Tab-separated table of C-alpha atoms in Angstrom:
chain	number	residue	atom	x	y	z
A	675	LEU	CA	5.440	21.759	-20.823
A	676	LEU	CA	3.870	22.372	-24.565
A	677	LEU	CA	4.027	18.742	-25.263
A	678	LEU	CA	2.227	18.146	-21.917
A	679	LEU	CA	-0.239	20.720	-22.472
A	680	PHE	CA	-0.930	20.200	-26.235
A	681	PRO	CA	0.215	16.265	-26.717
A	682	GLN	CA	-2.165	16.172	-30.143
A	683	HIS	CA	0.267	19.086	-31.710
A	684	SER	CA	3.776	16.739	-30.640
A	685	ARG	CA	4.919	17.398	-34.103
A	686	HIS	CA	3.968	20.567	-34.575
A	687	ILE	CA	5.391	21.641	-31.147
A	688	GLN	CA	9.099	19.792	-31.927
A	689	VAL	CA	8.911	22.237	-34.979
A	690	LEU	CA	8.366	25.060	-33.337
A	691	ILE	CA	11.063	25.093	-31.197
A	692	LYS	CA	13.153	25.361	-34.005
A	693	ILE	CA	12.076	28.138	-35.782
A	694	SER	CA	12.260	32.080	-34.990
A	695	PRO	CA	10.671	33.856	-31.877
A	696	THR	CA	8.233	35.507	-33.913
A	697	MET	CA	7.134	32.357	-35.627
A	698	LYS	CA	7.006	30.942	-32.232
A	699	ILE	CA	4.319	33.680	-30.886
A	700	ALA	CA	2.490	33.075	-34.153
A	701	VAL	CA	2.052	29.379	-33.699
A	702	LEU	CA	1.724	29.320	-30.053
A	703	ALA	CA	-1.507	31.509	-30.523
A	704	SER	CA	-2.752	29.034	-33.107
A	705	LEU	CA	-2.591	25.899	-31.166
A	706	ILE	CA	-4.351	28.027	-27.474
A	707	ALA	CA	-7.261	28.956	-30.158
A	708	SER	CA	-7.762	25.379	-31.693
A	709	ALA	CA	-7.711	24.014	-27.837
A	710	ALA	CA	-10.027	27.070	-26.672
A	711	ALA	CA	-12.529	25.953	-29.787
A	712	PHE	CA	-13.614	23.136	-27.887
A	713	VAL	CA	-14.342	24.657	-25.002
A	714	PRO	CA	-17.799	26.613	-25.692
A	715	ALA	CA	-19.205	23.507	-27.216
A	716	GLN	CA	-18.162	21.317	-24.192
A	717	GLN	CA	-19.831	24.159	-21.823
A	718	LYS	CA	-22.584	24.375	-24.473
A	719	ALA	CA	-22.926	21.056	-23.755
A	720	ILE	CA	-22.858	20.679	-20.450
A	721	SER	CA	-25.399	23.751	-19.666
A	722	SER	CA	-27.838	21.909	-21.652
A	723	THR	CA	-28.197	18.448	-20.042
A	724	ALA	CA	-27.757	20.075	-16.495
A	725	ILE	CA	-31.317	22.369	-17.234
A	726	ASN	CA	-32.498	19.106	-18.179
A	727	ALA	CA	-31.681	17.376	-15.780
A	728	LEU	CA	-33.148	19.845	-13.464
A	729	SER	CA	-36.511	20.025	-15.420
A	730	ASP	CA	-37.035	16.359	-14.940
A	731	MET	CA	-36.301	16.457	-11.231
A	732	PRO	CA	-38.271	16.051	-8.035
A	733	GLY	CA	-39.481	19.828	-7.004
A	734	ALA	CA	-39.513	20.968	-10.361
A	735	THR	CA	-43.196	22.655	-10.058
A	736	MET	CA	-44.826	25.560	-10.873
A	737	PRO	CA	-45.254	28.623	-10.686
A	738	TRP	CA	-41.524	28.480	-11.298
A	739	LYS	CA	-40.788	25.569	-12.995
A	740	GLY	CA	-36.848	24.954	-13.310
A	741	PHE	CA	-36.609	27.917	-11.054
A	742	ASP	CA	-32.377	28.917	-11.107
A	743	PRO	CA	-31.862	32.525	-11.450
A	744	LEU	CA	-28.133	32.322	-10.679
A	745	GLY	CA	-27.581	29.485	-12.772
A	746	LEU	CA	-26.070	26.899	-10.118
A	747	ALA	CA	-27.476	24.149	-12.240
A	748	THR	CA	-24.510	24.749	-14.942
A	749	LEU	CA	-21.590	25.470	-12.652
A	750	GLY	CA	-20.715	22.429	-12.982
A	751	SER	CA	-20.958	18.210	-14.186
A	752	GLU	CA	-24.293	16.173	-13.346
A	753	SER	CA	-22.973	14.746	-10.400
A	754	THR	CA	-22.259	18.507	-8.855
A	755	LEU	CA	-26.479	18.886	-9.795
A	756	ALA	CA	-26.617	15.735	-7.435
A	757	TRP	CA	-24.679	16.947	-5.149
A	758	PHE	CA	-27.372	20.582	-4.687
A	759	ARG	CA	-30.097	18.671	-5.026
A	760	ALA	CA	-29.011	16.579	-1.605
A	761	SER	CA	-28.158	19.035	-0.449
A	762	GLU	CA	-31.583	20.932	-0.852
A	763	LEU	CA	-33.067	17.738	0.182
A	764	LYS	CA	-31.358	17.263	3.496
A	765	HIS	CA	-31.506	20.906	4.326
A	766	SER	CA	-35.116	20.499	3.630
A	767	ARG	CA	-35.882	17.849	6.345
A	768	VAL	CA	-33.446	19.692	9.070
A	769	ALA	CA	-36.000	22.687	8.363
A	770	MET	CA	-38.843	21.172	8.855
A	771	VAL	CA	-37.865	19.263	11.579
A	772	ALA	CA	-36.470	22.241	13.122
A	773	THR	CA	-39.422	24.595	12.499
A	774	THR	CA	-41.860	22.059	13.626
A	775	GLY	CA	-39.833	21.602	16.995
A	776	TYR	CA	-39.603	25.128	17.349
A	777	LEU	CA	-43.264	25.599	17.497
A	778	VAL	CA	-44.042	22.612	19.610
A	779	GLN	CA	-41.542	24.097	21.906
A	780	ALA	CA	-43.568	27.960	21.765
A	781	ALA	CA	-46.480	26.325	22.517
A	782	GLY	CA	-45.540	24.989	25.602
A	783	CYS	CA	-45.727	21.055	24.936
A	784	HIS	CA	-43.605	18.738	26.534
A	785	PHE	CA	-42.372	15.015	27.683
A	786	PRO	CA	-43.014	14.247	30.887
A	787	GLY	CA	-40.372	13.460	33.673
A	788	MET	CA	-36.907	14.574	33.944
A	789	LEU	CA	-34.221	15.425	31.214
A	790	SER	CA	-31.445	15.235	33.569
A	791	HIS	CA	-31.266	14.972	37.755
A	792	ASP	CA	-31.619	18.855	37.684
A	793	VAL	CA	-33.688	19.877	34.825
A	794	SER	CA	-37.576	18.781	34.095
A	795	PHE	CA	-39.161	19.223	30.218
A	796	GLU	CA	-41.692	20.969	32.202
A	797	SER	CA	-38.898	23.934	32.664
A	798	LEU	CA	-37.781	23.736	29.070
A	799	SER	CA	-40.963	24.369	28.279
A	800	THR	CA	-41.208	27.894	29.735
A	801	MET	CA	-38.233	28.995	27.689
A	802	LYS	CA	-37.765	30.541	24.442
A	803	PRO	CA	-36.306	27.601	22.171
A	804	PHE	CA	-32.650	28.406	21.709
A	805	ASP	CA	-32.736	29.080	25.974
A	806	ALA	CA	-33.836	25.864	26.189
A	807	TRP	CA	-31.294	24.416	24.431
A	808	THR	CA	-28.677	26.150	26.234
A	809	ALA	CA	-30.248	24.483	29.811
A	810	VAL	CA	-29.927	21.087	27.943
A	811	PRO	CA	-26.863	19.198	29.700
A	812	SER	CA	-23.806	19.134	27.600
A	813	GLU	CA	-23.855	15.440	27.470
A	814	GLY	CA	-27.203	15.804	26.254
A	815	GLN	CA	-26.247	18.061	23.281
A	816	ALA	CA	-23.219	15.768	22.743
A	817	GLN	CA	-25.681	12.821	22.179
A	818	ILE	CA	-28.550	15.099	19.705
A	819	ILE	CA	-25.453	16.118	17.758
A	820	GLY	CA	-23.900	12.484	17.650
A	821	THR	CA	-26.859	10.495	16.576
A	822	ILE	CA	-27.149	13.887	13.595
A	823	PHE	CA	-23.463	12.780	12.964
A	824	LEU	CA	-24.276	8.914	13.015
A	825	ALA	CA	-27.103	9.282	10.739
A	826	GLU	CA	-25.528	12.073	8.152
A	827	ILE	CA	-22.483	9.180	8.100
A	828	ILE	CA	-25.269	6.052	7.140
A	829	SER	CA	-26.929	8.009	4.698
A	830	GLU	CA	-24.226	8.785	2.829
A	831	SER	CA	-22.472	5.247	2.461
A	832	LYS	CA	-25.551	3.742	1.604
A	833	GLY	CA	-24.521	1.297	-1.957
A	834	VAL	CA	-23.400	3.471	-4.626
A	835	HIS	CA	-23.772	7.356	-3.969
A	836	TYR	CA	-25.843	9.726	-5.016
A	837	THR	CA	-23.360	11.404	-7.115
A	838	LYS	CA	-22.207	8.630	-9.060
A	839	GLY	CA	-25.745	7.705	-10.431
A	840	GLY	CA	-26.802	6.083	-7.150
A	841	PRO	CA	-30.368	7.120	-5.211
A	842	MET	CA	-31.116	10.407	-3.291
A	843	THR	CA	-30.514	9.889	0.885
A	844	THR	CA	-32.999	8.695	2.189
A	845	ILE	CA	-34.493	9.044	5.642
A	846	VAL	CA	-32.262	7.026	8.527
A	847	PHE	CA	-34.413	7.221	11.309
A	848	PRO	CA	-37.257	5.727	11.116
A	849	PRO	CA	-36.053	4.001	7.821
A	850	ILE	CA	-39.245	3.962	5.892
A	851	ASP	CA	-39.343	1.896	2.691
A	852	PHE	CA	-41.411	3.745	-0.413
A	853	SER	CA	-40.754	0.817	-2.668
A	854	SER	CA	-44.031	-0.051	-3.398
A	855	VAL	CA	-45.760	3.263	-3.881
A	856	ASP	CA	-46.792	3.965	-7.839
A	857	ALA	CA	-43.937	6.101	-9.503
A	858	ASP	CA	-46.370	9.073	-10.488
A	859	LYS	CA	-47.701	9.085	-6.498
A	860	MET	CA	-44.306	8.912	-5.586
A	861	LYS	CA	-42.975	12.428	-7.882
A	862	SER	CA	-45.567	14.223	-6.642
A	863	LYS	CA	-44.463	13.214	-2.821
A	864	GLN	CA	-41.258	14.143	-3.756
A	865	ASP	CA	-42.892	17.663	-4.709
A	866	SER	CA	-44.399	18.296	-1.970
A	867	GLU	CA	-41.810	17.395	-0.045
A	868	LEU	CA	-39.518	19.616	-1.679
A	869	ASN	CA	-41.651	22.740	-1.535
A	870	ASN	CA	-42.448	22.481	2.114
A	871	GLY	CA	-39.309	22.053	2.845
A	872	ARG	CA	-38.352	25.356	0.798
A	873	LEU	CA	-41.025	27.092	2.538
A	874	ALA	CA	-39.386	25.378	6.541
A	875	MET	CA	-36.176	26.912	5.059
A	876	ILE	CA	-37.536	30.514	4.885
A	877	ALA	CA	-39.513	29.925	8.084
A	878	ILE	CA	-36.403	28.597	10.159
A	879	MET	CA	-34.278	31.391	9.101
A	880	SER	CA	-37.199	34.040	10.429
A	881	PHE	CA	-37.537	32.628	13.946
A	882	VAL	CA	-33.486	32.614	13.969
A	883	ALA	CA	-33.763	36.479	12.822
A	884	ALA	CA	-36.741	37.655	14.812
A	885	ALA	CA	-34.974	35.567	17.676
A	886	ASN	CA	-31.327	37.865	17.215
A	887	ILE	CA	-32.076	40.532	15.773
A	888	PRO	CA	-35.606	41.826	17.678
A	889	GLY	CA	-37.737	43.733	15.004
A	890	SER	CA	-36.214	41.793	11.983
A	891	VAL	CA	-39.381	39.852	11.458
A	892	PRO	CA	-42.380	42.121	12.026
A	893	LEU	CA	-45.090	39.774	12.051
A	894	LEU	CA	-43.339	38.301	14.954
A	895	ASP	CA	-42.496	41.199	16.404
A	896	GLY	CA	-43.676	40.673	20.457
A	897	ASN	CA	-43.973	37.436	20.433
A	898	PRO	CA	-42.866	36.255	24.045
A	899	MET	CA	-41.273	33.127	22.610
A	900	PHE	CA	-38.638	35.244	20.020
């Protein structure tokens, strides 16, 4: 086992096998100490790299540039940080769509015509958003969930994965080409997208809380759509 764990010390281990128990403990302790001595330096290097990468990423804006109170950026490698960023980006986009949809539903806006043979868009517009979702036929719900799943598969299967140095995921429906946008302008747009997405995540969590726990969000208390 020692030979597998510390191949660089194979000669010492072979000698260790032949010496007394007391000496074995002393030599083993020195081997473990020498191996552990490299760990803090590696962790420090990874942490420093991750923090620098975080400050250079889109979304690192004032007033809390590089805000990371839990130290999530230092939990793993650069691939881990890329996965965290992609997760934040996707959740931001979903939250912005969800918040907009909730507000549109609450305002009573709707498409003309019928959603199915017995459910009209107008009837759905009179319901609370969560009640409207429940009223959608199961076939319609399956189509919506299936479309989301398809978009996720497509975005995760494009070229080099973002955890391996590839670009971050892009919007699938509709596809938008940003290749001609100036780099500084693109950075500004990415900052705006993430900041708006973070606000939208707070908003939709507030909507969900207000809809399920009366009085949990004072500003929305008494609103007929919550």
